mmCIF file of C-alpha atoms and ligand atoms in Angstrom:
data_model
loop_
_atom_site.group_PDB
_atom_site.id
_atom_site.type_symbol
_atom_site.label_atom_id
_atom_site.label_comp_id
_atom_site.label_asym_id
_atom_site.label_seq_id
_atom_site.Cartn_x
_atom_site.Cartn_y
_atom_site.Cartn_z
ATOM 1 C CA MET A 582 -195.312 -176.328 121.997
ATOM 2 C CA THR A 583 -195.128 -177.267 118.375
ATOM 3 C CA LEU A 584 -196.643 -180.510 117.138
ATOM 4 C CA TYR A 585 -196.424 -181.926 113.647
ATOM 5 C CA ILE A 586 -198.662 -184.925 113.066
ATOM 6 C CA PRO A 587 -198.357 -186.824 109.766
ATOM 7 C CA PRO A 588 -201.490 -188.130 108.046
ATOM 8 C CA GLY A 589 -202.542 -191.573 109.209
ATOM 9 C CA THR A 590 -201.214 -191.067 112.740
ATOM 10 C CA ARG A 591 -203.691 -192.044 115.444
ATOM 11 C CA LEU A 592 -204.445 -189.019 117.579
ATOM 12 C CA SER A 593 -204.867 -191.281 120.617
ATOM 13 C CA ASP A 594 -201.133 -192.083 120.322
ATOM 14 C CA ILE A 595 -200.355 -188.378 120.381
ATOM 15 C CA THR A 596 -202.653 -187.875 123.367
ATOM 16 C CA SER A 597 -200.865 -190.521 125.424
ATOM 17 C CA LYS A 598 -197.475 -189.078 124.442
ATOM 18 C CA LEU A 599 -198.596 -185.627 125.602
ATOM 19 C CA THR A 600 -199.937 -187.091 128.836
ATOM 20 C CA ASP A 601 -196.477 -188.575 129.468
ATOM 21 C CA GLU A 602 -194.944 -185.170 128.783
ATOM 22 C CA MET A 603 -197.170 -183.657 131.475
ATOM 23 C CA GLY A 604 -195.258 -185.759 133.998
ATOM 24 C CA THR A 605 -191.914 -184.557 132.627
ATOM 25 C CA ALA A 606 -193.014 -180.923 132.747
ATOM 26 C CA THR A 607 -193.276 -181.005 136.542
ATOM 27 C CA SER A 608 -189.577 -181.883 136.780
ATOM 28 C CA ILE A 609 -188.411 -178.884 134.757
ATOM 29 C CA LYS A 610 -185.981 -176.888 136.893
ATOM 30 C CA ASP A 611 -187.261 -173.404 136.136
ATOM 31 C CA LYS A 612 -190.643 -173.283 137.927
ATOM 32 C CA ASN A 613 -192.209 -170.726 135.579
ATOM 33 C CA THR A 614 -191.138 -172.634 132.488
ATOM 34 C CA GLY A 615 -192.456 -175.883 133.947
ATOM 35 C CA LYS A 616 -195.767 -174.235 134.728
ATOM 36 C CA ALA A 617 -196.020 -172.731 131.227
ATOM 37 C CA VAL A 618 -195.224 -176.077 129.592
ATOM 38 C CA ALA A 619 -197.783 -177.903 131.708
ATOM 39 C CA GLU A 620 -200.392 -175.281 130.936
ATOM 40 C CA ALA A 621 -199.712 -175.487 127.198
ATOM 41 C CA LEU A 622 -199.953 -179.284 127.321
ATOM 42 C CA ARG A 623 -203.190 -179.205 129.292
ATOM 43 C CA SER A 624 -204.687 -176.741 126.844
ATOM 44 C CA ILE A 625 -203.699 -178.834 123.805
ATOM 45 C CA LEU A 626 -204.897 -182.058 125.445
ATOM 46 C CA SER A 627 -208.292 -180.599 126.258
ATOM 47 C CA ARG A 628 -208.748 -179.713 122.609
ATOM 48 C CA MET A 629 -207.372 -182.936 121.132
ATOM 49 C CA GLN A 630 -210.610 -184.826 121.771
ATOM 50 C CA TYR A 631 -212.430 -182.533 119.348
ATOM 51 C CA LEU A 632 -209.856 -182.951 116.605
ATOM 52 C CA GLU A 633 -209.627 -185.461 113.813
ATOM 53 C CA ASN A 634 -206.490 -186.111 111.825
ATOM 54 C CA CYS A 635 -206.747 -184.664 108.299
ATOM 55 C CA VAL A 636 -205.722 -185.889 104.854
ATOM 56 C CA ASN A 637 -202.485 -183.922 105.116
ATOM 57 C CA GLY A 638 -202.059 -184.369 108.855
ATOM 58 C CA LEU A 639 -202.138 -181.616 111.453
ATOM 59 C CA ALA A 640 -199.896 -178.871 112.760
ATOM 60 C CA ILE A 641 -200.681 -177.737 116.308
ATOM 61 C CA PHE A 642 -199.193 -174.755 118.105
ATOM 62 C CA GLY A 643 -199.924 -173.965 121.722
ATOM 63 C CA GLY A 644 -198.279 -171.924 124.425
ATOM 64 C CA VAL A 645 -198.448 -169.091 126.885
ATOM 65 C CA THR A 646 -197.143 -165.763 125.651
ATOM 66 C CA GLU A 647 -194.608 -164.386 128.075
ATOM 67 C CA GLN A 648 -195.829 -160.792 128.202
ATOM 68 C CA ALA A 649 -199.581 -161.173 128.503
ATOM 69 C CA GLY A 650 -199.559 -164.655 130.010
ATOM 70 C CA LYS A 651 -202.277 -165.481 127.528
ATOM 71 C CA MET A 652 -202.793 -168.950 126.068
ATOM 72 C CA GLU A 653 -202.400 -169.086 122.309
ATOM 73 C CA TYR A 654 -203.588 -172.118 120.389
ATOM 74 C CA PHE A 655 -203.714 -172.921 116.683
ATOM 75 C CA ALA A 656 -204.566 -176.183 114.912
ATOM 76 C CA ILE A 657 -203.798 -176.012 111.223
ATOM 77 C CA GLU A 658 -204.545 -178.354 108.374
ATOM 78 C CA PRO A 659 -201.442 -177.994 106.209
ATOM 79 C CA PRO A 660 -201.664 -177.489 102.423
ATOM 80 C CA GLU A 661 -199.367 -180.480 101.815
ATOM 81 C CA PRO A 662 -198.874 -183.718 103.756
ATOM 82 C CA ILE A 663 -196.731 -183.503 106.903
ATOM 83 C CA THR A 664 -193.840 -185.895 106.301
ATOM 84 C CA LYS A 665 -192.196 -186.010 109.701
ATOM 85 C CA LYS A 666 -193.629 -186.439 113.169
ATOM 86 C CA ASP A 667 -192.273 -183.738 115.417
ATOM 87 C CA TYR A 668 -192.761 -182.527 118.975
ATOM 88 C CA ILE A 669 -190.834 -179.399 119.905
ATOM 89 C CA CYS A 670 -190.873 -177.542 123.199
ATOM 90 C CA ASP A 671 -189.208 -174.148 122.819
ATOM 91 C CA SER A 672 -189.679 -170.453 123.477
ATOM 92 C CA ARG A 673 -191.123 -170.013 119.979
ATOM 93 C CA PHE A 674 -193.436 -171.837 117.580
ATOM 94 C CA HIS A 675 -191.575 -173.768 114.895
ATOM 95 C CA VAL A 676 -193.391 -172.986 111.670
ATOM 96 C CA ASP A 677 -190.592 -173.958 109.270
ATOM 97 C CA HIS A 678 -192.318 -177.125 107.953
ATOM 98 C CA LEU A 679 -195.371 -175.073 107.023
ATOM 99 C CA GLU A 680 -193.239 -172.380 105.442
ATOM 100 C CA GLU A 681 -191.475 -174.936 103.317
ATOM 101 C CA GLN A 682 -194.823 -176.072 101.995
ATOM 102 C CA ILE A 683 -195.791 -172.574 100.988
ATOM 103 C CA ALA A 684 -192.449 -171.395 99.673
ATOM 104 C CA GLU A 685 -191.799 -174.457 97.578
ATOM 105 C CA LYS A 686 -194.155 -174.067 94.664
ATOM 106 C CA ASN A 687 -192.174 -176.251 92.323
ATOM 107 C CA THR A 688 -193.842 -179.567 91.775
ATOM 108 C CA LEU A 689 -191.931 -182.305 90.021
ATOM 109 C CA GLY A 690 -193.574 -185.241 88.278
ATOM 110 C CA ILE A 691 -192.533 -188.857 88.729
ATOM 111 C CA LEU A 692 -193.613 -191.661 86.446
ATOM 112 C CA ILE A 693 -192.745 -195.328 86.517
ATOM 113 C CA ILE A 694 -193.956 -197.521 83.729
ATOM 114 C CA ASP A 695 -193.591 -201.117 82.630
ATOM 115 C CA ARG A 696 -195.864 -203.503 80.782
ATOM 116 C CA GLY A 697 -197.530 -204.504 84.019
ATOM 117 C CA GLY A 698 -198.564 -201.073 85.230
ATOM 118 C CA ALA A 699 -197.767 -197.426 85.811
ATOM 119 C CA THR A 700 -197.363 -195.220 88.885
ATOM 120 C CA PHE A 701 -197.847 -191.444 88.741
ATOM 121 C CA ALA A 702 -196.558 -189.300 91.589
ATOM 122 C CA THR A 703 -195.573 -185.747 92.406
ATOM 123 C CA ILE A 704 -192.959 -184.396 94.740
ATOM 124 C CA ARG A 705 -193.165 -180.936 96.250
ATOM 125 C CA GLY A 706 -190.574 -179.899 98.757
ATOM 126 C CA SER A 707 -189.962 -183.190 100.486
ATOM 127 C CA ALA A 708 -193.553 -184.419 100.245
ATOM 128 C CA LEU A 709 -194.190 -187.323 97.935
ATOM 129 C CA LYS A 710 -197.717 -187.945 96.707
ATOM 130 C CA ILE A 711 -198.864 -190.956 94.713
ATOM 131 C CA VAL A 712 -201.469 -189.564 92.329
ATOM 132 C CA ALA A 713 -202.459 -192.735 90.462
ATOM 133 C CA ASP A 714 -201.460 -196.378 90.301
ATOM 134 C CA GLU A 715 -202.657 -198.297 87.218
ATOM 135 C CA ASP A 716 -202.547 -201.991 86.307
ATOM 136 C CA SER A 717 -202.212 -202.915 82.648
ATOM 137 C CA PHE A 718 -203.718 -206.391 82.370
ATOM 138 C CA VAL A 719 -201.243 -206.960 79.545
ATOM 139 C CA PRO A 720 -200.224 -210.629 79.796
ATOM 140 C CA GLY A 721 -196.559 -211.462 80.335
ATOM 141 C CA LYS A 722 -194.401 -212.056 77.269
ATOM 142 C CA HIS A 723 -193.050 -215.470 77.981
ATOM 143 C CA GLY A 724 -194.130 -218.947 78.782
ATOM 144 C CA ARG A 725 -196.041 -219.789 75.630
ATOM 145 C CA GLY A 726 -194.797 -222.069 72.899
ATOM 146 C CA GLY A 727 -196.174 -223.877 69.891
ATOM 147 C CA GLN A 728 -197.650 -222.727 66.604
ATOM 148 C CA SER A 729 -199.757 -219.869 67.907
ATOM 149 C CA ALA A 730 -196.859 -218.252 69.789
ATOM 150 C CA GLY A 731 -196.208 -215.583 67.142
ATOM 151 C CA ARG A 732 -199.859 -214.644 66.846
ATOM 152 C CA ILE A 733 -200.211 -214.373 70.616
ATOM 153 C CA GLU A 734 -197.067 -212.241 70.845
ATOM 154 C CA ARG A 735 -198.482 -209.831 68.250
ATOM 155 C CA GLY A 736 -201.750 -209.673 70.166
ATOM 156 C CA ILE A 737 -199.909 -208.926 73.375
ATOM 157 C CA GLU A 738 -197.877 -206.216 71.646
ATOM 158 C CA ILE A 739 -201.090 -204.519 70.468
ATOM 159 C CA LEU A 740 -202.450 -204.617 74.011
ATOM 160 C CA ALA A 741 -199.188 -203.137 75.318
ATOM 161 C CA GLN A 742 -199.333 -200.278 72.796
ATOM 162 C CA GLU A 743 -202.921 -199.572 73.811
ATOM 163 C CA PHE A 744 -201.827 -199.461 77.429
ATOM 164 C CA TYR A 745 -198.998 -197.008 76.673
ATOM 165 C CA SER A 746 -201.389 -194.805 74.732
ATOM 166 C CA LYS A 747 -203.847 -194.742 77.621
ATOM 167 C CA MET A 748 -201.051 -194.004 80.114
ATOM 168 C CA ALA A 749 -199.693 -191.224 77.884
ATOM 169 C CA ARG A 750 -203.113 -189.544 77.922
ATOM 170 C CA GLN A 751 -203.210 -189.895 81.680
ATOM 171 C CA ALA A 752 -199.690 -188.480 82.032
ATOM 172 C CA ASN A 753 -200.680 -185.467 79.899
ATOM 173 C CA HIS A 754 -203.700 -184.902 82.087
ATOM 174 C CA ILE A 755 -201.999 -185.356 85.483
ATOM 175 C CA PHE A 756 -198.723 -183.580 84.809
ATOM 176 C CA LEU A 757 -199.874 -180.755 82.538
ATOM 177 C CA ASP A 758 -203.496 -179.978 83.481
ATOM 178 C CA GLN A 759 -203.697 -181.088 87.069
ATOM 179 C CA TYR A 760 -200.248 -180.158 88.417
ATOM 180 C CA ASN A 761 -198.399 -178.150 85.770
ATOM 181 C CA ILE A 762 -195.126 -179.721 86.840
ATOM 182 C CA LYS A 763 -191.733 -178.055 86.418
ATOM 183 C CA GLY A 764 -189.860 -181.232 85.525
ATOM 184 C CA LEU A 765 -190.405 -184.949 85.070
ATOM 185 C CA VAL A 766 -188.357 -188.039 85.864
ATOM 186 C CA VAL A 767 -189.285 -191.336 84.250
ATOM 187 C CA GLY A 768 -188.321 -194.811 85.399
ATOM 188 C CA GLY A 769 -188.949 -198.415 84.393
ATOM 189 C CA PRO A 770 -187.341 -201.275 82.496
ATOM 190 C CA SER A 771 -185.646 -199.785 79.424
ATOM 191 C CA MET A 772 -187.844 -201.496 76.785
ATOM 192 C CA SER A 773 -191.197 -200.423 78.256
ATOM 193 C CA LYS A 774 -190.007 -196.963 79.202
ATOM 194 C CA ASP A 775 -188.623 -196.237 75.734
ATOM 195 C CA SER A 776 -191.725 -197.547 73.937
ATOM 196 C CA PHE A 777 -193.832 -195.344 76.179
ATOM 197 C CA LEU A 778 -191.691 -192.236 75.686
ATOM 198 C CA GLU A 779 -191.814 -192.680 71.908
ATOM 199 C CA HIS A 780 -195.584 -192.999 71.892
ATOM 200 C CA PRO A 781 -197.150 -190.248 69.730
ATOM 201 C CA THR A 782 -199.924 -189.629 72.275
ATOM 202 C CA LEU A 783 -197.424 -188.232 74.791
ATOM 203 C CA ASP A 784 -197.667 -184.425 74.673
ATOM 204 C CA TYR A 785 -194.520 -182.729 73.320
ATOM 205 C CA ARG A 786 -194.764 -180.138 76.138
ATOM 206 C CA LEU A 787 -194.445 -182.949 78.659
ATOM 207 C CA LYS A 788 -191.528 -184.478 76.740
ATOM 208 C CA ALA A 789 -189.784 -181.104 76.952
ATOM 209 C CA LYS A 790 -189.999 -181.242 80.748
ATOM 210 C CA ILE A 791 -188.164 -184.530 81.124
ATOM 211 C CA ILE A 792 -185.162 -184.098 83.427
ATOM 212 C CA GLY A 793 -183.968 -187.655 82.989
ATOM 213 C CA THR A 794 -184.973 -191.279 82.410
ATOM 214 C CA TYR A 795 -183.657 -194.124 84.540
ATOM 215 C CA ASP A 796 -183.745 -197.917 84.456
ATOM 216 C CA THR A 797 -185.510 -199.239 87.523
ATOM 217 C CA GLY A 798 -186.602 -202.709 88.529
ATOM 218 C CA TYR A 799 -189.568 -202.016 90.778
ATOM 219 C CA THR A 800 -192.919 -200.309 90.299
ATOM 220 C CA GLY A 801 -195.210 -198.680 92.844
ATOM 221 C CA GLU A 802 -193.865 -196.799 95.840
ATOM 222 C CA GLN A 803 -190.746 -198.954 96.093
ATOM 223 C CA GLY A 804 -189.978 -198.155 92.452
ATOM 224 C CA ILE A 805 -190.393 -194.455 93.153
ATOM 225 C CA ARG A 806 -187.865 -194.589 95.995
ATOM 226 C CA GLU A 807 -185.452 -196.401 93.690
ATOM 227 C CA LEU A 808 -186.036 -193.879 90.911
ATOM 228 C CA LEU A 809 -185.529 -190.868 93.182
ATOM 229 C CA MET A 810 -182.271 -192.324 94.433
ATOM 230 C CA ARG A 811 -180.978 -192.733 90.902
ATOM 231 C CA ALA A 812 -182.197 -189.303 89.818
ATOM 232 C CA GLN A 813 -180.850 -187.428 92.878
ATOM 233 C CA ASP A 814 -177.852 -185.805 91.183
ATOM 234 C CA ASP A 815 -179.881 -184.670 88.185
ATOM 235 C CA LEU A 816 -182.635 -183.309 90.440
ATOM 236 C CA ASP A 817 -180.117 -181.309 92.485
ATOM 237 C CA GLU A 818 -178.634 -180.012 89.282
ATOM 238 C CA PHE A 819 -182.111 -179.108 88.012
ATOM 239 C CA ALA A 820 -182.922 -177.130 91.188
ATOM 240 C CA MET A 821 -179.569 -175.407 90.981
ATOM 241 C CA VAL A 822 -180.066 -174.422 87.345
ATOM 242 C CA LYS A 823 -183.339 -172.750 88.270
ATOM 243 C CA GLU A 824 -181.756 -170.909 91.197
ATOM 244 C CA ARG A 825 -178.827 -169.789 89.097
ATOM 245 C CA LYS A 826 -181.091 -168.536 86.307
ATOM 246 C CA LEU A 827 -182.966 -166.350 88.791
ATOM 247 C CA VAL A 828 -179.804 -164.936 90.353
ATOM 248 C CA GLN A 829 -178.402 -164.256 86.887
ATOM 249 C CA ARG A 830 -181.619 -162.486 85.939
ATOM 250 C CA PHE A 831 -181.124 -160.322 89.018
ATOM 251 C CA PHE A 832 -177.534 -159.499 87.966
ATOM 252 C CA GLU A 833 -178.744 -158.700 84.453
ATOM 253 C CA GLU A 834 -181.460 -156.302 85.590
ATOM 254 C CA LEU A 835 -178.932 -154.691 87.901
ATOM 255 C CA GLY A 836 -176.371 -154.343 85.087
ATOM 256 C CA LYS A 837 -178.903 -152.791 82.723
ATOM 257 C CA ASP A 838 -180.028 -150.457 85.480
ATOM 258 C CA THR A 839 -183.715 -151.143 84.824
ATOM 259 C CA GLY A 840 -184.648 -150.317 88.407
ATOM 260 C CA LYS A 841 -186.127 -153.799 88.731
ATOM 261 C CA ALA A 842 -183.261 -155.300 90.733
ATOM 262 C CA ILE A 843 -182.948 -154.279 94.371
ATOM 263 C CA TYR A 844 -181.208 -155.671 97.439
ATOM 264 C CA GLY A 845 -181.053 -155.136 101.183
ATOM 265 C CA GLU A 846 -183.709 -155.381 103.850
ATOM 266 C CA GLU A 847 -185.173 -151.878 103.782
ATOM 267 C CA PRO A 848 -185.551 -151.338 100.007
ATOM 268 C CA ILE A 849 -187.151 -154.775 99.685
ATOM 269 C CA LYS A 850 -189.623 -154.046 102.472
ATOM 270 C CA LYS A 851 -190.588 -150.839 100.692
ATOM 271 C CA ALA A 852 -191.036 -152.747 97.425
ATOM 272 C CA PHE A 853 -193.282 -155.252 99.225
ATOM 273 C CA ALA A 854 -195.348 -152.364 100.532
ATOM 274 C CA ALA A 855 -195.797 -151.245 96.918
ATOM 275 C CA ALA A 856 -196.693 -154.840 95.887
ATOM 276 C CA ALA A 857 -193.874 -154.631 93.352
ATOM 277 C CA VAL A 858 -191.896 -157.785 94.197
ATOM 278 C CA GLU A 859 -192.019 -160.575 91.622
ATOM 279 C CA VAL A 860 -189.363 -162.899 93.068
ATOM 280 C CA LEU A 861 -187.570 -162.697 96.389
ATOM 281 C CA LEU A 862 -184.101 -164.247 96.413
ATOM 282 C CA PHE A 863 -183.198 -165.331 99.915
ATOM 283 C CA SER A 864 -179.785 -166.812 100.583
ATOM 284 C CA ASP A 865 -179.405 -169.983 102.560
ATOM 285 C CA GLY A 866 -176.421 -168.275 104.188
ATOM 286 C CA ILE A 867 -178.510 -165.738 106.127
ATOM 287 C CA LYS A 868 -178.513 -166.621 109.799
ATOM 288 C CA ARG A 869 -179.676 -163.241 110.985
ATOM 289 C CA LEU A 870 -182.630 -162.725 113.251
ATOM 290 C CA HIS A 871 -184.310 -159.995 115.204
ATOM 291 C CA VAL A 872 -184.733 -160.327 118.931
ATOM 292 C CA LYS A 873 -187.033 -158.402 121.166
ATOM 293 C CA ILE A 874 -185.560 -157.662 124.597
ATOM 294 C CA GLN A 875 -187.800 -156.529 127.397
ATOM 295 C CA CYS A 876 -187.156 -155.123 130.831
ATOM 296 C CA THR A 877 -189.152 -157.054 133.435
ATOM 297 C CA SER A 878 -189.173 -154.011 135.668
ATOM 298 C CA CYS A 879 -190.330 -151.141 133.426
ATOM 299 C CA ASN A 880 -191.606 -153.305 130.493
ATOM 300 C CA LYS A 881 -189.736 -151.214 127.952
ATOM 301 C CA GLU A 882 -188.874 -153.136 124.780
ATOM 302 C CA PHE A 883 -185.686 -152.976 122.758
ATOM 303 C CA LEU A 884 -185.047 -154.491 119.332
ATOM 304 C CA GLU A 885 -181.729 -155.936 118.341
ATOM 305 C CA ALA A 886 -180.414 -157.764 115.288
ATOM 306 C CA SER A 887 -178.194 -160.756 115.911
ATOM 307 C CA LEU A 888 -176.701 -163.793 114.278
ATOM 308 C CA GLU A 889 -178.193 -167.105 115.333
ATOM 309 C CA GLU A 890 -174.905 -168.349 116.788
ATOM 310 C CA ASN A 891 -174.467 -165.158 118.821
ATOM 311 C CA ILE A 892 -177.726 -165.483 120.771
ATOM 312 C CA PRO A 893 -176.112 -167.162 123.817
ATOM 313 C CA LEU A 894 -173.518 -164.370 123.890
ATOM 314 C CA LEU A 895 -176.243 -161.751 123.672
ATOM 315 C CA GLU A 896 -178.125 -163.420 126.530
ATOM 316 C CA THR A 897 -175.018 -163.275 128.720
ATOM 317 C CA LYS A 898 -174.391 -159.665 127.733
ATOM 318 C CA ILE A 899 -177.869 -158.396 128.580
ATOM 319 C CA SER A 900 -177.929 -160.295 131.867
ATOM 320 C CA GLN A 901 -174.946 -158.146 132.915
ATOM 321 C CA THR A 902 -176.359 -154.890 131.537
ATOM 322 C CA ALA A 903 -178.579 -152.479 133.425
ATOM 323 C CA CYS A 904 -181.826 -151.440 131.726
ATOM 324 C CA PRO A 905 -181.095 -148.300 129.662
ATOM 325 C CA ASN A 906 -184.542 -146.991 130.571
ATOM 326 C CA CYS A 907 -184.987 -147.581 134.322
ATOM 327 C CA SER A 908 -181.416 -148.588 135.252
ATOM 328 C CA SER A 909 -182.602 -151.755 137.040
ATOM 329 C CA ASP A 910 -180.061 -154.557 137.199
ATOM 330 C CA SER A 911 -180.535 -157.966 135.567
ATOM 331 C CA THR A 912 -184.070 -157.260 134.379
ATOM 332 C CA LEU A 913 -183.454 -157.550 130.636
ATOM 333 C CA LYS A 914 -184.744 -160.714 128.955
ATOM 334 C CA ILE A 915 -185.144 -161.918 125.387
ATOM 335 C CA VAL A 916 -188.890 -162.307 124.944
ATOM 336 C CA GLU A 917 -189.178 -162.889 121.228
ATOM 337 C CA ARG A 918 -186.971 -163.921 118.348
ATOM 338 C CA GLN A 919 -187.909 -163.614 114.744
ATOM 339 C CA TYR A 920 -185.939 -165.123 111.936
ATOM 340 C CA LEU A 921 -185.515 -162.893 108.932
ATOM 341 C CA ILE A 922 -186.901 -165.634 106.702
ATOM 342 C CA ASP A 923 -190.149 -165.781 108.748
ATOM 343 C CA GLU A 924 -190.640 -162.095 108.284
ATOM 344 C CA PHE A 925 -190.005 -162.225 104.548
ATOM 345 C CA VAL A 926 -192.066 -165.345 103.894
ATOM 346 C CA GLU A 927 -194.972 -163.502 105.471
ATOM 347 C CA LEU A 928 -194.399 -160.422 103.322
ATOM 348 C CA ALA A 929 -194.100 -162.537 100.179
ATOM 349 C CA GLN A 930 -197.277 -164.437 100.966
ATOM 350 C CA GLU A 931 -199.276 -161.295 101.573
ATOM 351 C CA SER A 932 -198.249 -159.827 98.231
ATOM 352 C CA GLY A 933 -198.250 -163.047 96.198
ATOM 353 C CA ALA A 934 -194.533 -162.916 95.414
ATOM 354 C CA GLU A 935 -192.477 -165.998 94.696
ATOM 355 C CA ILE A 936 -189.655 -166.932 97.083
ATOM 356 C CA GLU A 937 -186.556 -168.741 95.948
ATOM 357 C CA ILE A 938 -184.094 -169.959 98.554
ATOM 358 C CA ILE A 939 -180.635 -169.666 97.014
ATOM 359 C CA SER A 940 -178.052 -172.183 98.179
ATOM 360 C CA LEU A 941 -174.389 -171.425 98.713
ATOM 361 C CA GLY A 942 -173.532 -174.466 96.615
ATOM 362 C CA HIS A 943 -172.784 -172.473 93.468
ATOM 363 C CA GLU A 944 -170.891 -169.375 92.449
ATOM 364 C CA ASP A 945 -173.974 -167.209 91.868
ATOM 365 C CA GLY A 946 -175.261 -168.116 95.316
ATOM 366 C CA LEU A 947 -171.953 -167.111 96.882
ATOM 367 C CA THR A 948 -171.930 -163.782 95.027
ATOM 368 C CA LEU A 949 -175.491 -163.093 96.151
ATOM 369 C CA MET A 950 -174.478 -163.707 99.765
ATOM 370 C CA ASN A 951 -171.094 -162.014 99.808
ATOM 371 C CA THR A 952 -171.775 -159.003 97.605
ATOM 372 C CA PHE A 953 -175.475 -158.353 98.210
ATOM 373 C CA GLY A 954 -175.942 -159.589 101.772
ATOM 374 C CA GLY A 955 -177.963 -162.581 100.622
ATOM 375 C CA LEU A 956 -181.223 -160.718 100.226
ATOM 376 C CA ALA A 957 -182.360 -159.474 96.811
ATOM 377 C CA ALA A 958 -185.501 -159.080 94.754
ATOM 378 C CA ILE A 959 -186.581 -158.836 91.152
ATOM 379 C CA LEU A 960 -189.454 -156.390 90.791
ATOM 380 C CA ARG A 961 -192.480 -156.450 88.512
ATOM 381 C CA PHE A 962 -191.978 -152.724 87.928
ATOM 382 C CA PRO A 963 -189.465 -150.134 89.172
ATOM 383 C CA VAL A 964 -190.449 -148.324 92.349
ATOM 384 C CA ASP A 965 -189.699 -144.651 92.938
ATOM 385 C CA TRP A 966 -188.477 -143.955 96.411
HETATM 386 ZN ZN1 ZN B 2125 -186.284 -151.057 132.675
#
């Protein structure tokens, strides 16, 4: 059982949903599976009353391991907010949302500014976080006439400039000190946005990180959604440029024969063991996983590599194969499947290496997949084998 609970969700709602599921579990055809599901649900439910939802939500994993028949249970407060409610019942724990949070270290900054206020936000993976929302108290421009109009307009302009200066200082602090963002998108009505961007208080290092500026009509969270929609193409392009730069660095190291570019599962595992990996390049095209097959009669385990789409075929094949160890018929079962990415995320985390998922959407990504099997690494130092 895998449960993803976004922040702000009432746990009592989850509890009643799980109670409903208990009823469904009894109607599962396979008796053992039904029993295991019910047991997992009961175990999670009994612990729910002691839990409180956290700032970033909760990730809960519970289930009975097939071999030992032992109940495993984990409740995890994720490092970033959970964005999607999810309830998955499967033969494995789904940890992909958590992995995304760890693998994706690139935080982007989002800023919307007009004379009335400013919104500062960050986006990491798919998680959006509003960091600050400021009101300006600068009066509107229009609606005043008469002799003093010019003087009032000048006064308002001074107030607006003061506001931009204050917001520029805040932007420097949030995006450079607090988050050290990789890129920034800025939105707002053109006049306010341009005056702000030209303000001398805005740090030149932050200006250098601007991916694009966009005219938007709204502020606050609605404005951010609007801005992200407009910036989508440039953001994709930005992510792709970073990916491509890394793959090209890999090709370069390989071409110069520095010993710092390696590829393939085994060499990379050895490099991880030597804590030598700086960046792991993992292609989006890899659908390979390892499965553990066990004989229910003699308990002997066999490991096999397979493609995700071939798992059903493999299941059929082993059901018709006698155990190579004890020759029993139809005793072989898949008891565990591990995706290659899971294995490598773990290795990268343990050794503090960066992971970059390389898409197949560009030429370098295709070369990485087709020529190097989709798995490569740039090392901090060459490793002697
Ligand atoms: Zn056997």
